[in-house]
Amino acid sequence: MQNNILIIDTSTEYCLISLKMNNIIYNKIQYSPCSHIKYIIKLLNNLLKENNITLSQLNLLGYNLGPGNFTSLRIGIAVIESISYIFNTPKIGVSHLMILAEQSWKITNIRNVISIIKCNKNLLYFSIYKRNYKGLWIGKKSECLLNYNDCLKKIILLQGKFALISNIDSHIKNNIQKNLNKNLQIIFLKKKISSSEDIITIISNFILNKKKIKKYYKINYIKNLFY
């Protein structure tokens, strides 16, 4: 049984650390653009000290695999991998796009979710996830890197009811709304800051469904560009 779960997410300009103990979640968050390395150990130590727990007492580690900010993402992953190596603690990495799908589900209860994260001014990280009745998200293979026009083309071909969660600009959202077909309904959501608790939910469902924990998780580079 996974009693004590530590989560780290440094994929954005925020440094997020969460600890789940006895079904209660404790959080630390610090706005730290370009300075995650300055805060992460302090936040971690404070969180453990306040809850009277040591690293050796952790049963499971979870973290955001990306995509995300290049340097900050690796800082959080390095901390998780170090703890895992020293204390032989199992770890589970979760895609940032899947985390967004979980955020969306908690708000809308819509099982079909389009997750989008801005990569740069020309490209978007894109995925379509579906939550099955066991609480697991299916859609990792849909993750790709698209330009804005191809993203729109993929969306307008869909049918059914979807939630779309993202940090895209309003003019892109308006362009999608203008081109919706009559068989497609989309509920638009803005990406939230925090995702640590969503990672806890994902990996808890993972454990509940007795999924095998990998020994190694690759950073979620999404380099493929589909046209």
Backbone as a ProteinNet text record, in pm:
[ID]
protein_1_A
[PRIMARY]
MQNNILIIDTSTEYCLISLKMNNIIYNKIQYSPCSHIKYIIKLLNNLLKENNITLSQLNLLGYNLGPGNFTSLRIGIAVIESISYIFNTPKIGVSHLMILAEQSWKITNIRNVISIIKCNKNLLYFSIYKRNYKGLWIGKKSECLLNYNDCLKKIILLQGKFALISNIDSHIKNNIQKNLNKNLQIIFLKKKISSSEDIITIISNFILNKKKIKKYYKINYIKNLFY
[TERTIARY]
84.8	0	87.6	54.7	135.5	84	138.3	89.1	144.6	273	339.2	388.7	327.8	360.5	412.4	527.6	585.8	577.3	531.2	516.4	597.7	668.8	740.3	704.9	672.3	642	713	811.4	885	879.6	768.8	755.4	723.2	682.4	647	733	694	769.5	744.6	655.7	629.4	700	747.8	804.5	697.4	648.7	537.3	581	555.6	586.7	466	423.7	309.7	345.8	286.5	305.9	169.6	144.4	19.9	50.8	-8.4	6.4	-130.6	-163	-291.2	-409	-402.1	-508	-527	-428.2	-428.7	-313.2	-338.4	-236.3	-186.8	-55.3	9.6	90.4	83.1	144.5	242.3	343.9	434.1	443.3	432.7	441.7	521.3	606.1	689.7	701.1	665.5	687.8	837.7	898.1	1045	1096.1	1058.7	1105.7	1257.9	1314.7	1460.1	1536.4	1467.6	1537.3	1486	1438.4	1387.4	1493.3	1616	1723.5	1746.9	1710.4	1728.1	1626.4	1507.4	1397.9	1364.8	1393	1334.6	1375.8	1503.1	1548	1490.8	1485.7	1428.7	1281.1	1205.8	1064.2	1045.4	1127.7	1118.6	1149.8	1256.6	1295.2	1188	1132.9	1028.7	903.5	866	746.9	764.1	880.9	906.7	913.2	979.9	995.5	861	778.1	647.4	556.5	579.8	495.2	567.2	684.1	756.7	779.9	832.7	860.5	996.4	1064.5	1194.9	1183.1	1284.9	1285.5	1277.7	1337.7	1339.4	1200.5	1108	973	876.4	924.9	840.2	822	699.6	668.9	666.6	640.3	626.4	655.6	717.4	748.9	676	630.2	565.7	615.6	613.6	665.4	614.6	622.5	583	698.5	671	773.4	789.9	701.7	702.9	596.5	585.7	673.3	657.5	763.2	763.1	889.6	914.4	1035	1159.9	1250	1362.5	1445.7	1495.1	1586.7	1514.6	1406.7	1338.1	1281.6	1231.8	1178.1	1282.1	1403.7	1511.3	1558.4	1540.9	1576.7	1486.9	1357.3	1264.6	1286.4	1310	1332.7	1460.4	1563.5	1691.1	1673.7	1592.5	1567.7	1494.1	1391.2	1315.5	1405	1484.4	1570	1677.3	1724.2	1823.6	1763	1643.2	1575.4	1547	1498.5	1465.9	1589.4	1701	1825.4	1879.6	1884	1942.8	1859.7	1727.4	1640.5	1566.1	1596.4	1532.2	1378.9	1332.2	1188.6	1133.4	1025.4	968.3	916.7	921	877.2	791.6	700.8	614.6	616.4	653	651.1	522.7	468.2	339.2	353.3	296.7	298.5	222.3	278	212.4	76	65.9	-60.3	-166.7	-124.5	-217.6	-263.2	-170.3	-203.9	-313	-302.2	-405.4	-540.3	-537	-661.1	-727.5	-646.7	-700.6	-758.9	-690.4	-743.6	-881.8	-890.7	-1015.4	-1127.4	-1095.6	-1194.4	-1254.7	-1171	-1218.5	-1316	-1306.1	-1393.3	-1519.9	-1505.2	-1616.4	-1679.3	-1604.8	-1648.8	-1667.3	-1599.6	-1600.2	-1481	-1507.8	-1404.1	-1309.7	-1354.2	-1270.7	-1208.1	-1075.8	-1007.8	-898.1	-902.8	-794.7	-704.1	-576.9	-480.5	-381.5	-362	-270.7	-182.8	-52.8	43.2	123	135.3	216.4	362.5	424.4	567.4	645	605.7	662.3	557.7	596.3	497.3	437.7	500.2	452.5	399.2	437.3	407	334.7	256.2	178.3	202	212.6	206.8	59.4	25.7	-115.1	-138.7	-254.8	-292.6	-444.1	-494.2	-634.7	-636.5	-685.4	-692.6	-837.5	-855.6	-987.8	-974.6	-1060.5	-1059.9	-1149.5	-1093	-1175.6	-1247.4	-1328.5	-1411.9	-1335.4	-1206.9	-1120.3	-1044.8	-1069.2	-1003.5	-867.1	-833.8	-703.9	-718	-612.7	-613.7	-545.7	-616.6	-566.3	-542.2	-420.5	-396.7	-252.9	-162.4	-21.5	31	-13.2	36.8	-15.1	-113.9	-167.2	-83	7.6	86.5	178	175.6	257.7	279.3	364.5	396.3	340.4	252.1	182.8	194.3	186.8	170.8	23.3	-8.1	-142.6	-247.3	-216.9	-313.9	-344.9	-242	-263.8	-336.2	-312.9	-387.3	-536.5	-568.1	-707.5	-769.6	-695.3	-745.7	-779.6	-693.7	-719.8	-845.4	-862.5	-975.3	-1108.1	-1115.8	-1245.1	-1290.8	-1204	-1243.1	-1305.9	-1297	-1349.9	-1501.8	-1561.8	-1705.3	-1733.4	-1837.9	-1873.9	-1851.1	-1849.5	-1831.6	-1691.7	-1618.6	-1481.4	-1463.2	-1369.9	-1317.5	-1182.9	-1151.5	-1021.8	-956.5	-845.8	-775.2	-639.1	-603.5	-482.3	-440.9	-328.6	-285	-271.1	-353.1	-345.4	-407.5	-371.5	-420.6	-568.5	-636.3	-780.9	-816.5	-730.4	-764.4	-762.3	-679.7	-678.8	-808.1	-847	-973.9	-1089.5	-1092	-1199.3	-1199.9	-1081.6	-1070.6	-1125.1	-1098.9	-1152.6	-1305	-1357.8	-1502.6	-1572.9	-1510.5	-1570.4	-1579.5	-1489	-1481.4	-1538.8	-1606.9	-1664.6	-1772.2	-1771.8	-1878.8	-1997.7	-2111.8	-2235.3	-2232.8	-2142.5	-2132.8	-2025.3	-1972.1	-1864	-1898.7	-1890.8	-1911.7	-1785.3	-1735.2	-1612.5	-1635.6	-1595.7	-1594.8	-1450.4	-1426.3	-1291.4	-1256.4	-1135.6	-1086.1	-946.1	-915.8	-782.2	-696.3	-577.2	-482.7	-457.3	-465.6	-439.4	-289.6	-252.6	-112.3	-67.6	-142	-97.6	-138.2	-50.9	-83.1	-40	23.1	76.2	-32.4	-146.3	-254.3	-313.4	-310	-358.8	-265.8	-136.2	-41.2	-70.4	-101.2	-134.3	-255.5	-357.4	-477	-443.6	-364.3	-328.4	-251.9	-149.5	-68.5	-142.8	-234.8	-316.7	-405.8	-465.6	-545.6	-458.5	-336.3	-240.1	-213.1	-187.9	-161.7	-286.9	-401.2	-527.5	-558.2	-521.2	-545.6	-430.3	-337	-226.3	-140.9	-119	-31.6	114.1	195.2	336.1	411.9	491.4	573.1	705.5	738.3	862.6	982.2	1096.1	1218	1271.4	1253.3	1302.6	1190.2	1185.5	1091.3	1170.7	1148.6	1218	1149.3	1229.7	1173.3	1088	973.2	876.5	911	1013.4	1044.1	940.9	879.7	787.6	844.4	919.7	989.3	922	832.4	771.9	675.5	684.1	598.8	515.5	384.8	296.9	225.2	208.6	135.4	18.1
-120.5	0	124.5	219.7	340.7	448.4	452.1	545.4	686.2	697.1	826.5	851.1	946.7	974.7	1117.5	1132.4	1264.2	1296.5	1417.4	1461.5	1588.4	1595.7	1717.6	1753.7	1881.7	1931.7	2064.5	2066.4	2189	2218.9	2182	2196	2338.4	2423.2	2561.4	2656.2	2782.8	2879.5	2863.4	2770.9	2742.9	2614.1	2613.1	2493	2435.3	2316.7	2255.5	2125.4	2111.2	1987.6	1950.2	1825.2	1777.5	1648.4	1631.8	1511.2	1457.7	1332.3	1267.6	1172.9	1200.1	1116.1	1092.7	964.9	932.2	997.9	996	1049.6	1201	1269.6	1415.7	1465.7	1568.5	1622.4	1756.9	1767.3	1890.4	1946.9	2077.5	2139	2250.2	2262.8	2378.3	2428.9	2559.5	2618.7	2748.1	2766.5	2886.7	2934.2	3060.1	3118	3140.6	3073.2	3073.7	3068.9	3166.3	3164.9	3168.8	3071.1	3061.1	3043.1	3002.1	2987.4	2868.9	2764.8	2646.8	2583.8	2583.8	2519.4	2590.4	2716.4	2795.7	2755.9	2711.2	2688.4	2541.9	2452.6	2319	2240.5	2244.3	2168.9	2229	2361.2	2427.5	2391.9	2395.8	2360.6	2215.5	2128.2	1986.1	1961.7	2019.8	2001.4	2054.2	2170	2227.5	2141.1	2089.3	2004.7	1877.9	1815.3	1692.7	1721.5	1829.3	1865.1	1897.7	1973.7	2012.2	1891.9	1785	1666.2	1549.1	1579.3	1481.9	1349.4	1362.6	1245	1261.8	1152.1	1155.7	1096.8	1120	1066.4	914.5	850.7	703.9	646	727.9	680.5	696.8	752.6	767.5	633.3	604.3	476.9	487	608.5	625.5	770.2	788.1	921.1	941.3	1062.6	1094.5	1228	1244.6	1369.1	1393.3	1520.2	1562.7	1535.1	1455.5	1418.2	1520.4	1619.1	1712	1675.6	1754.5	1866.2	1984.4	2067.7	2183.1	2264.1	2356.2	2438.5	2350.2	2371.3	2278.7	2257.1	2363.7	2350	2315.9	2387.4	2365.6	2224.5	2171.3	2035.6	1935.3	1951.7	1858.7	1871.2	1987.4	2005	1917.7	1923.3	1841.1	1692.9	1654.3	1513.3	1463.4	1547.2	1508.9	1482	1564.9	1544.2	1413.1	1387.8	1262.8	1141.9	1146.8	1032.6	1009.8	1116.7	1102.3	1034.1	1077.6	1014.5	868.1	842.6	705.1	615.8	667.8	588.5	561	663.1	649.3	558.8	573.5	499.8	384.2	360.5	252.4	266.3	388.8	418.2	417.1	342.9	341.8	479.4	507.6	636.8	617.6	711.8	709	847	854.2	978.5	990.7	1110.6	1133	1245.1	1226.1	1327.9	1452.9	1568.6	1696.4	1704.4	1652.1	1656.7	1568.7	1456.3	1371.2	1439.7	1511.9	1586	1689.1	1756	1852	1782.9	1663.3	1588	1559	1525	1499.4	1626.6	1739.5	1867.8	1893.6	1870.3	1893.6	1803.5	1677.1	1580.5	1622.6	1672.3	1711	1828.2	1908.5	2024.8	1991.6	1911.3	1892.2	1753.7	1651.9	1511.8	1467.8	1535.3	1495	1403.1	1284.2	1182.2	1205.7	1276.5	1305	1443.6	1447.8	1573.6	1602.7	1723.5	1775.2	1858.1	1819.8	1894.6	1965.4	2094.2	2172.7	2261.5	2260.4	2347.2	2421.6	2552.8	2630.1	2589.3	2560.8	2531.6	2661	2728.2	2859	2934.5	3042	3123.7	3054.1	2945	2876.3	2735.4	2673	2531.3	2506.4	2396.5	2356.7	2208.6	2174.6	2035.1	1996.9	1884.1	1848.2	1701.9	1673.6	1533.6	1522.7	1402.1	1369.8	1250.4	1272.5	1167.3	1127.9	999.7	950.1	875.4	908.3	843.5	720.7	602.2	482.8	467.8	363.2	348.6	294	268.5	232.3	353.7	469	590.8	612.3	534.4	546	628.8	703.8	788.5	717.5	709.5	645.9	754.9	758.7	859.3	904.8	837.7	878.8	883.2	789.9	784.8	899.9	972.1	1084.8	1210.8	1211.5	1330.6	1365.1	1491.5	1534	1685.1	1731.9	1873.7	1923.3	2023.5	2070.1	2221	2266.1	2409.9	2444.4	2571.3	2614.5	2566.6	2573.1	2533.4	2385.1	2303.3	2158.9	2117.9	2191.8	2168.6	2192.6	2302.5	2334.1	2226.3	2180.2	2076.2	1947.9	1909.5	1788.5	1802.8	1920.8	1942	1942.1	2010.8	2024.9	1894.6	1795	1663.9	1574.1	1615.9	1534.5	1540.4	1438.9	1436.3	1397	1454.3	1421.8	1540	1510.6	1614.1	1605	1715.3	1721	1840.1	1824.7	1940.3	1972.7	2100.8	2143.8	2229.6	2180.5	2252.8	2295.5	2423.2	2473.5	2607.3	2656.1	2793.3	2871.9	2836.1	2901	3040.5	3122.3	3258.7	3260.8	3367.2	3377.8	3377.3	3433	3436.9	3296.7	3207.2	3068	2998.7	3023.1	2968.3	3016.3	3143.7	3198.7	3136	3109.4	3047.2	2904.7	2832.8	2697.3	2702.7	2794.1	2805.3	2836.8	2918.9	2956.6	2838.8	2740.7	2630.7	2498.9	2501.1	2378	2322.8	2189.6	2127.6	2098.7	2071.1	2055.5	1932.3	1838.5	1715.9	1723.3	1842.9	1859.5	1969	1932.6	2028.9	2034	2154.5	2169.7	2265.4	2220.9	2305.8	2351.2	2481.4	2535.7	2565.6	2522.9	2546.2	2605	2690.2	2747.8	2659	2630	2550.7	2616.3	2536.1	2586.6	2588.7	2657	2661.5	2527.3	2477.9	2359.4	2230.2	2132.1	2001.2	1887.1	1918.8	1814.6	1718.3	1773.2	1688.7	1603.5	1655.8	1577.2	1459.5	1479.3	1368.7	1260.9	1301.5	1205.5	1121.6	1186.6	1114.3	1013.3	1055.5	967.5	845.3	867.1	752.4	665.6	724.3	644.1	549.2	598.6	512.1	407.2	445.9	354.3	236.2	267.4	164.3	81.4	149.7	81	-24.3	6.8	-86.8	-184.9	-184.8	-281.1	-276.4	-155.1	-136.9	-150	-204	-225.3	-92.6	-72.5	47.9	23.6	112.7	99.6	134.8	80.3	116.3	249.6	276.6	400.9	470.9	602	684.1	788.9	795.9	894.3	1029.6	1135.5	1269.6	1280	1344.1	1345.3	1449.6	1417.5	1501.1	1471.7	1573.6	1554.7	1631.2	1563	1629	1607.5	1505.5	1473.6	1582.1	1618.8	1723.7	1660.7	1652.6	1589	1693	1662.3	1751.6	1677.5
0	0	0	-88.4	-102.6	-7.3	114.6	216.4	199.3	171.3	163.9	21.7	-46.6	-187	-199.6	-261.7	-286.4	-435.3	-465.5	-604.1	-626.1	-738.3	-776.5	-920.3	-940	-1074.5	-1094	-1182.2	-1213.2	-1363.3	-1424.8	-1570.3	-1613.9	-1519.7	-1552.3	-1468.3	-1462.3	-1382.8	-1232.9	-1195.9	-1055	-1012.2	-888.9	-828.6	-736.2	-767.7	-694.9	-631.3	-502.1	-431	-346	-355.1	-276.8	-205.5	-89.3	-9.4	31	-2.4	40.2	154.8	270.4	389	450.7	475.9	540.4	469.9	335.8	249.7	260.9	316.2	320.8	234.8	153.3	63.7	115.6	129.8	174.7	57.6	38	-79	-43.8	-127.7	-126.6	-269.4	-286	-418.9	-411.7	-511.7	-516.6	-660.4	-683.4	-815.6	-830.2	-927.5	-934.8	-1078.3	-1161.2	-1300.4	-1306.9	-1375.2	-1394.3	-1262.8	-1156.1	-1028.1	-946	-1012.9	-942.4	-852.8	-901.1	-825.4	-691.9	-684.1	-561.8	-454.3	-496.7	-402.1	-376.3	-470.9	-463.8	-339.2	-301.6	-184.8	-56.4	-50	67.8	84.1	-24.8	-18.7	24.2	-31	1.4	148.9	197	337.3	431.6	400.4	485.2	488.2	370.6	362.9	445.5	435.8	512	662.1	698.6	839.9	904.3	833.1	886.8	909.6	836	847.5	915.1	972.8	1053.7	979	860.8	778.9	711.7	686.2	620.2	480.3	400.1	263.5	262.5	361	365.8	392.8	440.5	471.4	353.9	244.4	126.6	57.6	16.1	-50.4	-202.6	-252.6	-397.3	-434.2	-550.3	-602.3	-735.1	-758.8	-885.1	-936.5	-1068	-1123.7	-1264.1	-1304.9	-1438.6	-1534.3	-1637.7	-1736	-1847.9	-1852.9	-1963.4	-2066.2	-2170.8	-2207.5	-2113.2	-2110.1	-2023	-2042.1	-1951.1	-1958	-1953	-2045.5	-2066.6	-1940.5	-1880	-1766.8	-1637.7	-1608	-1480.2	-1470.1	-1580.4	-1581.5	-1534.7	-1582.7	-1550.2	-1405.6	-1346.6	-1206.1	-1117.6	-1141.4	-1063.4	-1085.3	-1209.7	-1241	-1174.8	-1173.2	-1110.6	-961.1	-894.6	-751.4	-728	-806.7	-793.6	-817.5	-924.5	-957.4	-851	-790	-683.3	-561.5	-521	-406.6	-436.3	-555.8	-595.3	-591.3	-641.1	-645.7	-505.1	-421.4	-288.1	-197.2	-203.1	-110.7	-177.6	-305.1	-379.9	-376	-393.2	-389.9	-531.5	-557.1	-692.6	-732.4	-861.4	-913	-1037.4	-1059.1	-1176.9	-1241.3	-1368.3	-1443	-1523.2	-1529.8	-1596.1	-1698.2	-1815.5	-1919.1	-1875.3	-1906.6	-1875.8	-1944.5	-2064.9	-2138.9	-2073.8	-2015.2	-1941.5	-1812.7	-1749.4	-1627.8	-1657.4	-1772	-1811.5	-1831.8	-1887.6	-1907.4	-1772.5	-1672.8	-1538.7	-1477.6	-1496.6	-1449.2	-1510.3	-1639.4	-1711.3	-1659.1	-1638.4	-1591.2	-1457.1	-1368.1	-1234.7	-1240.7	-1346.3	-1360.7	-1439.2	-1546.2	-1640.5	-1639.2	-1592.4	-1603	-1748	-1840.3	-1981.3	-2005.2	-2058.7	-2071.6	-2189	-2290.6	-2406.7	-2390.6	-2388.9	-2359.2	-2461.9	-2516	-2600	-2509.3	-2499.2	-2417.2	-2509.6	-2485.9	-2569.6	-2481.6	-2509	-2440.3	-2546.6	-2531.1	-2625.5	-2614.4	-2728.3	-2732.6	-2760.5	-2865.4	-2899.8	-2981.4	-3046.7	-3117.1	-3239.4	-3283.4	-3404.1	-3379.7	-3268.1	-3247.4	-3115.6	-3115.6	-2999.2	-2969.5	-2840.5	-2798.8	-2793.7	-2855.3	-2875.6	-2839.4	-2780.8	-2755.4	-2743.5	-2764.1	-2738.6	-2643.7	-2523.2	-2422.4	-2394.5	-2361	-2321.7	-2189.5	-2096.4	-1965.2	-1970.8	-1942.2	-1943.4	-1808.7	-1796.9	-1677.7	-1558.1	-1575.8	-1463.5	-1410.5	-1473.2	-1430.1	-1492.1	-1594.1	-1661.1	-1788.3	-1819.7	-1939.9	-2056.7	-2168	-2289.7	-2393.6	-2452.1	-2554.7	-2566.3	-2496.2	-2500.2	-2644.1	-2727.6	-2864.9	-2950.8	-2902.5	-2979.2	-2961.5	-2866.4	-2837.8	-2955.4	-2995.3	-3108.2	-3101.7	-3188.8	-3200	-3332.4	-3326.8	-3446.3	-3461.6	-3586.2	-3603.4	-3582.9	-3576	-3539.7	-3639.5	-3767.8	-3869.2	-3863.9	-3844.5	-3838.9	-3711.7	-3604.6	-3481	-3504.6	-3571.2	-3603.4	-3690.9	-3791	-3881	-3805.7	-3710.5	-3632.4	-3548	-3489.1	-3398.9	-3473.5	-3585.9	-3654.7	-3720.5	-3728.1	-3781.4	-3674.7	-3549.7	-3440.3	-3436.2	-3372.4	-3350.4	-3206.2	-3148.6	-3012	-2919.5	-2790.9	-2688.8	-2630.1	-2631.5	-2583.2	-2489.7	-2397.8	-2325.2	-2388.6	-2398.5	-2450.3	-2342.3	-2289	-2183.8	-2236.1	-2213.4	-2277.3	-2217.5	-2267.9	-2239.8	-2370.4	-2469.7	-2600.4	-2594.5	-2691.9	-2698.6	-2737.3	-2700.6	-2723.2	-2871.6	-2957.3	-3100.4	-3161.3	-3104.5	-3152.2	-3109.8	-2985	-2936.1	-3023.1	-3055.9	-3139.3	-3278	-3331.2	-3463.4	-3460.6	-3352.4	-3337.5	-3330.3	-3249.5	-3233.2	-3365	-3448.2	-3576.5	-3673	-3654.7	-3751.4	-3699.7	-3585.5	-3532.4	-3625.2	-3644.4	-3721.6	-3629.1	-3687.5	-3609.6	-3519.6	-3546.1	-3466.2	-3358.2	-3337.7	-3241	-3140.1	-3012.2	-2904	-2818.5	-2794.2	-2715.8	-2599.4	-2481.2	-2362.5	-2341.6	-2342.3	-2331.6	-2185.6	-2146.9	-2011.4	-2017	-1921.2	-1909.8	-1819.4	-1862.9	-1784.5	-1648.9	-1541.7	-1407.4	-1378.7	-1271.1	-1229.6	-1173.5	-1075.3	-1002.1	-1071.8	-1066.7	-1122.9	-1031.6	-918.3	-830.1	-781.5	-741.1	-691.9	-803.9	-925.8	-1039.1	-1067.4	-1047	-1062.7	-959	-836.9	-731.2	-771	-825	-868	-977.3	-1075.3	-1187.5	-1139.4	-1056.2	-1014.4	-912.9	-836.6	-744.9	-823.9	-933.8	-1021.2	-1088.6	-1121	-1180.9	-1086.9	-960.8	-860.4	-833.3	-823.9	-796.9	-903	-1028.2	-1138.4	-1159.1	-1063	-1060.1	-1186.8	-1236.4	-1351.5	-1308.5	-1395.7	-1364	-1363.4	-1257.2	-1247.3	-1320.6	-1413	-1487.9	-1400.7	-1436.2	-1364.2	-1414	-1544.4	-1603	-1679.6	-1668.6	-1744.1	-1821.3	-1950.4	-2032.8	-2022.5	-2024.1	-2029.8	-2155.7	-2144.6	-2253.2	-2359.4	-2439.8	-2555.2	-2663.1	-2716.3	-2828.3	-2945.9	-3029.2	-3138.3	-3272.9	-3278	-3406.2	-3450.8	-3575.6	-3633.2	-3744.8	-3725.8	-3822.6	-3906.5	-4032.3	-4121.4	-4183.9
[MASK]
+++++++++++++++++++++++++++++++++++++++++++++++++++++++++++++++++++++++++++++++++++++++++++++++++++++++++++++++++++++++++++++++++++++++++++++++++++++++++++++++++++++++++++++++++++++++++++++++++++++++++++++++++++++++++++++++++++

